XYZ file of C-alpha atoms in Angstrom:
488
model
C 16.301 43.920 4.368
C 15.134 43.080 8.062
C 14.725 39.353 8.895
C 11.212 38.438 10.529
C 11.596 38.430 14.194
C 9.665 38.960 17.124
C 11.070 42.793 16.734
C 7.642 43.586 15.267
C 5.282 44.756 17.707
C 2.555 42.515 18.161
C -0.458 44.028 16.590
C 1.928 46.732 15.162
C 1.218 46.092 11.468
C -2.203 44.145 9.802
C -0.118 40.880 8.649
C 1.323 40.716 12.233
C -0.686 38.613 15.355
C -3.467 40.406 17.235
C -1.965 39.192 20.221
C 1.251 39.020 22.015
C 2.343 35.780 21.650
C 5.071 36.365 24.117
C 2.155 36.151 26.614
C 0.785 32.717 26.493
C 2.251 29.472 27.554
C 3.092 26.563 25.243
C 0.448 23.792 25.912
C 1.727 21.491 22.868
C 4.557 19.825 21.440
C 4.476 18.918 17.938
C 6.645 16.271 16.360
C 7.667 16.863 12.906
C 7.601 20.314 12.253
C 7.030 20.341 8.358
C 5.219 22.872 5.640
C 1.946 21.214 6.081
C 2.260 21.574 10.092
C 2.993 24.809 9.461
C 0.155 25.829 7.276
C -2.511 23.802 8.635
C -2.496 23.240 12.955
C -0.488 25.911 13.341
C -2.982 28.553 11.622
C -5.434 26.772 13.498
C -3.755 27.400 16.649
C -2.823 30.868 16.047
C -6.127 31.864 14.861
C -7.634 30.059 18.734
C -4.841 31.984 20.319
C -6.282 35.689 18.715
C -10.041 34.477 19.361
C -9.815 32.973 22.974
C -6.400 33.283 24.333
C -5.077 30.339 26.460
C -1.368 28.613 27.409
C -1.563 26.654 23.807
C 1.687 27.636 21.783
C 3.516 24.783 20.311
C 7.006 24.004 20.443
C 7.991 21.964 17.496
C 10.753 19.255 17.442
C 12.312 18.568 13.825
C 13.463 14.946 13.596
C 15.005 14.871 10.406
C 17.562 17.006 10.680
C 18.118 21.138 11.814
C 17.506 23.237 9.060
C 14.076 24.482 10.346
C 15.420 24.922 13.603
C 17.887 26.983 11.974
C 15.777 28.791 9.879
C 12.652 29.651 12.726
C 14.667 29.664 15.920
C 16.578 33.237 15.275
C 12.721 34.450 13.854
C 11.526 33.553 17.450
C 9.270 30.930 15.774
C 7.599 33.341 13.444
C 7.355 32.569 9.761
C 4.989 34.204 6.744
C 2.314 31.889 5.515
C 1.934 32.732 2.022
C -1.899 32.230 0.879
C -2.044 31.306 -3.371
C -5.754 32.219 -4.295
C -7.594 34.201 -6.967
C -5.515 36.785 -4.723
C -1.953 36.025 -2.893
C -2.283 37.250 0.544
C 0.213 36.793 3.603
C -0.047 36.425 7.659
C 2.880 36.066 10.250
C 2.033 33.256 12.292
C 2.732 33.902 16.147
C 1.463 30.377 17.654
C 5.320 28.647 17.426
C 7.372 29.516 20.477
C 10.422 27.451 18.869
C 11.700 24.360 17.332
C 13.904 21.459 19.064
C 16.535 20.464 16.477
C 20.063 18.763 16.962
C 22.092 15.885 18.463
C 20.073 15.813 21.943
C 16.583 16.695 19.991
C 15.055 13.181 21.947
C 16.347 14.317 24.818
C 15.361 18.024 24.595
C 11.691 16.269 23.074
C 11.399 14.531 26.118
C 11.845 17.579 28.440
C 9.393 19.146 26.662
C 6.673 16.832 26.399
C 7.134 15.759 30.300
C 6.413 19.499 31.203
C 2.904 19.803 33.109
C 2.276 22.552 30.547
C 2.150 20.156 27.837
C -1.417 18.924 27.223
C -1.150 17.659 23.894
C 1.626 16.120 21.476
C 0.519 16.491 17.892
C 2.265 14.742 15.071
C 3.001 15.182 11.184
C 5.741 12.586 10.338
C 4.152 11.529 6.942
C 2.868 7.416 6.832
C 6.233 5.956 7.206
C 7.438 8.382 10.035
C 5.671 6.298 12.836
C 6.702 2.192 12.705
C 2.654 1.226 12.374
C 1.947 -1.827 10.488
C -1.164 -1.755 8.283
C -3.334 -3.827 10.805
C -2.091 -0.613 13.254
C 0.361 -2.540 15.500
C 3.939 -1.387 16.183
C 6.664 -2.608 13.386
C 9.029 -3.650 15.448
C 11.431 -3.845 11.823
C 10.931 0.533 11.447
C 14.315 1.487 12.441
C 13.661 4.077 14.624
C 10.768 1.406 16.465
C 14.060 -0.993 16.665
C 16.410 1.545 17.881
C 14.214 2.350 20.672
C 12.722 -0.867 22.067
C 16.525 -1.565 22.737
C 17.014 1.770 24.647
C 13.546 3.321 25.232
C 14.600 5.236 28.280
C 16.617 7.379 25.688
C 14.088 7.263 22.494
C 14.128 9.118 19.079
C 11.261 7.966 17.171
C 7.574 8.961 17.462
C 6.715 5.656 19.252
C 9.617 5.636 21.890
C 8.953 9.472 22.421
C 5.610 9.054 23.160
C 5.755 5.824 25.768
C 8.893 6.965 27.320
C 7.200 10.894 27.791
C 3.833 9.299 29.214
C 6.142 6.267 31.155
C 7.691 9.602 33.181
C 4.240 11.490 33.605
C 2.852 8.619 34.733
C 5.585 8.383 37.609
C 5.836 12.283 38.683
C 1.896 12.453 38.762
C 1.809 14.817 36.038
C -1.210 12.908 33.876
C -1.216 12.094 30.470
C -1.655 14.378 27.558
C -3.584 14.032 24.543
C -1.667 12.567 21.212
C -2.735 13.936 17.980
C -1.882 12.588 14.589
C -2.465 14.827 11.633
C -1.068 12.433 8.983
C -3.202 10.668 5.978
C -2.852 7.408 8.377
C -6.328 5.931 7.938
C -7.266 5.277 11.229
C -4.692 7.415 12.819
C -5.916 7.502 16.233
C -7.104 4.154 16.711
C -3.677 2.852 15.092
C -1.177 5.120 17.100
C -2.702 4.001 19.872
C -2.086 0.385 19.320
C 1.417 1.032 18.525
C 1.714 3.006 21.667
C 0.093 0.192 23.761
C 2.352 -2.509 21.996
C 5.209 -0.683 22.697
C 4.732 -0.021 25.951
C 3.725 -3.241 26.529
C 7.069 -4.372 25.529
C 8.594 -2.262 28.003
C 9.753 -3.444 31.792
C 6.509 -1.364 33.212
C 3.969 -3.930 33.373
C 1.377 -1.640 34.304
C 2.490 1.374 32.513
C 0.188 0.075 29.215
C -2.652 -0.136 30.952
C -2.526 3.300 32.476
C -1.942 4.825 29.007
C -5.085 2.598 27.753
C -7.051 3.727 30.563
C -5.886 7.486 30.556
C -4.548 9.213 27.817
C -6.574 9.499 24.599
C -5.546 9.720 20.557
C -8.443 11.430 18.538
C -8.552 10.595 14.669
C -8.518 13.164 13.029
C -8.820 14.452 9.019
C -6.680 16.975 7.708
C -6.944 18.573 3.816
C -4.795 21.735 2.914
C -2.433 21.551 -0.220
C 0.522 22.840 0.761
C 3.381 22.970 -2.197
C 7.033 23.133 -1.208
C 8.575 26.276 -0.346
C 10.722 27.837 -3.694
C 12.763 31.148 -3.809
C 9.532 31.895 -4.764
C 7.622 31.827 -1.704
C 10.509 33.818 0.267
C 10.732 36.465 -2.456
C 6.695 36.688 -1.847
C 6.923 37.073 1.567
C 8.978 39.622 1.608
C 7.621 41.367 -0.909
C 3.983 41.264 1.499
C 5.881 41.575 4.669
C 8.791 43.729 3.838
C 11.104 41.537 5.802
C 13.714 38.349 4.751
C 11.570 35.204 5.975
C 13.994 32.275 5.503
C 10.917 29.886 6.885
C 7.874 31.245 4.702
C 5.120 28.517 4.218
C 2.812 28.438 0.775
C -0.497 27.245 0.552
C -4.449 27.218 -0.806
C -7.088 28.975 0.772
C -9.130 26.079 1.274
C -8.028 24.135 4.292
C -10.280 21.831 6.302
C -9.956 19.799 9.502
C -11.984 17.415 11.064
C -11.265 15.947 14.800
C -12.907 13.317 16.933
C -13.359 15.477 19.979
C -11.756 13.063 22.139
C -9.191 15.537 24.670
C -7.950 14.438 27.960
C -6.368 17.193 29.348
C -7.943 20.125 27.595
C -7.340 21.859 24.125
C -7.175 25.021 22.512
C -10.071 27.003 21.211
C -10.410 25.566 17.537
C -13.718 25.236 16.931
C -13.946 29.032 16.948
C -11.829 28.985 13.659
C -13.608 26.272 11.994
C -12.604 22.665 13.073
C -15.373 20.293 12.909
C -15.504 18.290 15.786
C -17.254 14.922 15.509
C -17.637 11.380 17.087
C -16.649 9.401 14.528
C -14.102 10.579 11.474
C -13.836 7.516 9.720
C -16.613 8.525 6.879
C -14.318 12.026 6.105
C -11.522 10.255 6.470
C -12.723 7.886 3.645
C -14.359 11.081 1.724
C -10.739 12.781 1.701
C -8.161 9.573 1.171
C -9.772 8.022 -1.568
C -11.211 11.701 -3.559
C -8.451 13.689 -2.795
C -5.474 11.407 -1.809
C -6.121 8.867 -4.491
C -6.991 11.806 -7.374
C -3.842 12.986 -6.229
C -1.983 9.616 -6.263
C -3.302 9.188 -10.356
C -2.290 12.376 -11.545
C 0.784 12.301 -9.713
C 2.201 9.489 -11.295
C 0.162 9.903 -14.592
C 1.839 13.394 -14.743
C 5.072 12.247 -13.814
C 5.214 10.010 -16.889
C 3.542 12.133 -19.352
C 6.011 14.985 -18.543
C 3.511 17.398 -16.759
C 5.638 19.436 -13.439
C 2.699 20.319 -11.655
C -0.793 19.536 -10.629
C -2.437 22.744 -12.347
C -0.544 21.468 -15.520
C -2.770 17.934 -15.347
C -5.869 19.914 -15.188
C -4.623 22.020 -17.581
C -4.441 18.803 -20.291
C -8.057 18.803 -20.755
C -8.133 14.429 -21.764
C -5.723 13.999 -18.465
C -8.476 16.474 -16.361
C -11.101 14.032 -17.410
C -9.291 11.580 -15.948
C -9.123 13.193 -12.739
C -12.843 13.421 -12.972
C -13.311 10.382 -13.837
C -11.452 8.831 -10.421
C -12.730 11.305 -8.306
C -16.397 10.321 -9.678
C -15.575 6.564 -8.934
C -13.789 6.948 -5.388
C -17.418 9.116 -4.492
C -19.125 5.781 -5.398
C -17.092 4.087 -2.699
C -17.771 6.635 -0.067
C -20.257 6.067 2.907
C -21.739 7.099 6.068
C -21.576 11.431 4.379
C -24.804 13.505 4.776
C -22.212 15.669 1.760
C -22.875 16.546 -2.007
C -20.094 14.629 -3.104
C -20.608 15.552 -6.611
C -20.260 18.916 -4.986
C -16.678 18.350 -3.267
C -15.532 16.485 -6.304
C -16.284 19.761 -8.381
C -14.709 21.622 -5.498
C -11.354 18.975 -5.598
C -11.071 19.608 -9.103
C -10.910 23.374 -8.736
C -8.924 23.269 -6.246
C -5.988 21.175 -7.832
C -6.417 23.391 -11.131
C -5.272 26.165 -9.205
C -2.954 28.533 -11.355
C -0.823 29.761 -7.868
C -0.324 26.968 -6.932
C 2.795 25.067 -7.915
C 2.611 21.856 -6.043
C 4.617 19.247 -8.034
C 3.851 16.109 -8.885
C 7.159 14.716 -8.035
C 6.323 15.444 -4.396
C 3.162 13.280 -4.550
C 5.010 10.548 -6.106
C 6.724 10.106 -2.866
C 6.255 6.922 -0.611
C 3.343 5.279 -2.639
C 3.753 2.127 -0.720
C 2.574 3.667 1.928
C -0.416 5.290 0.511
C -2.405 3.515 -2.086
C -3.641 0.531 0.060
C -5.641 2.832 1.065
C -6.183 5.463 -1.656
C -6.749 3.083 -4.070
C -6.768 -0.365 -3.225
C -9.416 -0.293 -0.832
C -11.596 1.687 -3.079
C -11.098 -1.108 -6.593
C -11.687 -3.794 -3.763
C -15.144 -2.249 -2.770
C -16.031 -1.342 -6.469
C -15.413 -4.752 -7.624
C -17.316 -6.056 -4.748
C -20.449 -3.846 -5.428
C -20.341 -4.589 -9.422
C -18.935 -1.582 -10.589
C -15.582 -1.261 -12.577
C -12.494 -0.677 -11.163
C -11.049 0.446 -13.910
C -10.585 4.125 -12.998
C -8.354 2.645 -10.119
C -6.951 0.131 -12.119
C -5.345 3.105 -14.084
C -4.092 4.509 -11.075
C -2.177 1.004 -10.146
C -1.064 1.052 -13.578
C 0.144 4.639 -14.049
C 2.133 3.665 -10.395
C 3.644 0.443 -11.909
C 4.742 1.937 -14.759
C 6.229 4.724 -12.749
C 8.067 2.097 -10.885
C 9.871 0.910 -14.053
C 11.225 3.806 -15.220
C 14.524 3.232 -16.991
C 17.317 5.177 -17.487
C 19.331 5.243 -20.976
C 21.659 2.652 -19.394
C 18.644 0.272 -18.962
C 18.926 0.487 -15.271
C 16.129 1.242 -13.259
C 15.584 4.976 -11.852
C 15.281 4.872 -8.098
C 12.170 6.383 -6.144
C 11.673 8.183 -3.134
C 10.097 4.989 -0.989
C 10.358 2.950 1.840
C 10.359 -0.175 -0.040
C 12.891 1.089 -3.186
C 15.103 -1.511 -2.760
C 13.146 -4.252 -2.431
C 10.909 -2.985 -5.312
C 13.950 -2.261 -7.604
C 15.390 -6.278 -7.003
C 12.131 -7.550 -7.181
C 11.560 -5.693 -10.887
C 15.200 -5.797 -12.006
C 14.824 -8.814 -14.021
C 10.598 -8.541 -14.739
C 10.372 -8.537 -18.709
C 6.844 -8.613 -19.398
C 3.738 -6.937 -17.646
C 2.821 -10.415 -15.754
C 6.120 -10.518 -14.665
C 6.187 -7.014 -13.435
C 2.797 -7.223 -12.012
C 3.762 -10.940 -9.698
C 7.001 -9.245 -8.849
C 5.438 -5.782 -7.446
C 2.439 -7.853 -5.826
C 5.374 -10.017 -4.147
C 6.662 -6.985 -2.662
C 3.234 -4.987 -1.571
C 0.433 -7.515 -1.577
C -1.577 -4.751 0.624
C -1.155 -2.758 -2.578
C -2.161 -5.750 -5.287
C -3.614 -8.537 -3.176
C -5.181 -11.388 -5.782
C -8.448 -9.685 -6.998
C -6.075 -7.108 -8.620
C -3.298 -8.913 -9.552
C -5.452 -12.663 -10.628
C -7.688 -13.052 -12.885
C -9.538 -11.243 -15.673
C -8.767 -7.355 -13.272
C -5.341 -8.780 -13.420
C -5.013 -9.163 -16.668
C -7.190 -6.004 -17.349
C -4.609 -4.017 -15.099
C -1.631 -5.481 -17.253
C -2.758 -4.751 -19.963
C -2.930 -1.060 -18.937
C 0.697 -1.299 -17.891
C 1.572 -2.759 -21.318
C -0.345 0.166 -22.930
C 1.526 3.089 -21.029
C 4.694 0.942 -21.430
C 4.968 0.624 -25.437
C 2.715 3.942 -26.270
C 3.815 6.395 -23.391
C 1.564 7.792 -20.687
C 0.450 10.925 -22.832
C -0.934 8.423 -25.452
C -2.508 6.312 -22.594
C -3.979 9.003 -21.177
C -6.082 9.813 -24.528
C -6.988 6.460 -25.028
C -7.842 5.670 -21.402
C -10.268 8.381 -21.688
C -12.025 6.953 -25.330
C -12.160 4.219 -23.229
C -14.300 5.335 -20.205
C -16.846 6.873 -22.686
């Protein structure tokens, strides 16, 4: 079998591009070069770059490691995206020109994104990729924030990248380009730009903050596409569609939506030909997406995990834990504002979407990095229900499914690790917690953005303990029947 290359003519078979990508320019560097980038703004991309043409391929730099580079770089940046619906279809993406991977990847970054051709620097580097505190100001204690404040003229984090690229614009006379987060960050504009600011602020270039204030611009933006990880599975579909070895192919659902705030200093591609809703303010889809979809996703996830269920389409498949996943999505509508949307509707359309019988996306990958998630997929959401009069107890669940994830124990008695930012200090914290008040002060110690007082205190404290006890002594698959006699 033939590996996917650029070998194939453009145009020269149905699943290849329409155009030659060999003939446009790349006008964007994107940081982080993961599935979801893959599936989401680079479909976007190469569906503007069939409609309307225009110097906007991307040229992606993988900081965590080289095994994309080494995977896309001898395709010539093409890859299959695999599409799971009531049909599998495929489509050879065309819009990557290549990845930066490797020992000198800031260094090669920063030659890329100081190229006048580069008008915008998007970003997927997941929550706890970027050194942003909560409030959105830099965290100077993110390693890769504290690596580069001591040598930012030779940076390898998002932040340092980003100040040190527009830092050397700024003095050739290039002008700024456009920065572009498509992470679940709420806020992810307004708070990268704050970090930038801070950071540059903390550089030598007393003027260089206010130029980047004044000039460059970082839209918030919403982005929704499930996109599994890739399996043997996904290459042995690609090639099956293609008829070529794809060591990169990409798996996702056919719904995908993304909403910008058109905010674009130095141009962008064509995307609202292919469907990108650009708006003023994204703050109300934001909400609409994090706290349905994200913090659905966040219950299940954990509530699967512990009731032995691999994927999400095996939740909805449990018709008491589906319920459940009604039931949130139902509550987190209550909390959303500022929508002319059905939200009934989208929940509907949520539900069938993670029910999904092609798609495998596992729970375990959810599970990952809930620190950084559920302040606000869930927190925010109980807060505003208990401050309305309604009952949190739908998101109380949620807390309590993740607590009770977090004290997993192995046959030793030890705690099983997780896949978080704040494992270790979660782990010492619970190591010695014997009791469900104990467990709840010790994780509220650790994340009080998570379980501030009204969720830890008081009668919703002891509510949400009690939850924890339940799953603890009866097991999650039990919980989940009587959680749902419950909310009748």
């Amino acid at each position: 079998m033939t590996r996917l290359s650029a070998a194939v003519p453009a145009g020269g078979a149905a699943l290849w591009p329409s155009y030659d990508p060999t003939a446009h320019g790349v006008g964007i560097v994107h940081l982080g070069l993961g599935n979801f980038a893959r599936a989401h703004l680079l479909a976007y991309t190469d569906d503007a770059l069939a409609q309307a043409g225009g110097d906007w391929r991307v040229t992606g730099v993988s900081l965590r490691g080289t095994a994309v580079a080494e995977a896309l770089n001898p395709q010539d940046g093409r890859y299959t995206l695999v599409t799971r619906g009531a049909a599998t279809q495929a489509r050879v993406i065309g819009a990557l020109a290549g990845v930066i991977a490797g020992p000198d990847t800031g260094a090669q970054a920063l030659a890329a994104m100081t190229d006048p051709g580069c008008r915008i620097v998007s970003i997927t580097v997941t929550e706890k990729g970027y050194g942003i505190t909560s409030e959105g100001r830099l965290d100077r204690a993110h390693p890769a924030v504290a690596a580069d404040l001591r040598q930012p003229a030779a940076p390898a984090g998002v932040i340092g990248l980003i100040v040190a690229a527009l830092a050397q614009r700024r003095a050739a006379g290039t002008g700024p380009f456009t920065v572009l987060s498509c992470d679940n960050l709420s806020h992810n504009g307004q708070k990268l730009r704050g970090a930038v600011l801070d950071f540059a602020q903390a550089t030598e270039d007393a003027a260089l903050a206010d130029w980047i204030g004044r000039e460059a611009t970082f839209p918030s933006t919403m982005v929704d596409r499930i996109t599994p990880a890739s399996t043997d599975t996904t290459a042995a579909t690609a090639r099956s569609l293609t008829g070529y070895d794809d060591l990169a192919a990409v798996e996702t659902e056919p719904f995908t939506q993304w909403v910008v705030e058109d905010r674009f200093c130095a141009g962008r591609p064509a995307w609202e030909r292919t469907g990108v809703l650009f708006v003023a303010d994204v703050a109300p889809y934001e909400q609409m997406k994090l706290r349905m979809l994200n913090g659905a996703h966040s219950m299940l996830a954990y509530s699967g995990q512990l009731s032995g269920k691999t994927h999400v389409r095996d939740v909805m498949a449990d018709p008491a834990h589906a319920l459940l996943v009604r039931r949130h999505l139902a509550a987190a509508a209550a909390t959303v504002t500022g929508l002319n949307i059905d939200l009934g509707a989208y929940a509907a359309a949520l539900a069938e979407r993670f029910a999904n019988p092609a798609i495998a996306h596992a729970t375990a990958q959810i599970t990952m990095d809930g620190t950084q998630k559920l302040p606000q997929r869930i927190t925010a959401a109980a807060l505003e229900a208990i401050a309305a009069g309604r009952t949190p107890r739908p998101f109380l669940f949620a807390l309590g499914a993740w607590i009770a994830y977090l004290t997993r124990r192995d046959s030793a008695g030890a705690l099983i690790p997780v896949d978080d930012p704040k494992a270790a200090l979660l782990g010492a914290a619970l190591a010695k917690a014997r009791t469900p008040a104990d467990t709840l002060a010790a994780v509220a110690a650790v994340c009080p953005d998570i379980l501030p007082p009204a969720l830890a205190q008081g009668a919703v404290g002891t509510a949400l303990a009690d939850i924890v006890a339940m799953i603890q002594r009866e097991g999650m698959a039990t919980a989940i029947l009587r959680e749902g006699e419950f909310g009748r």
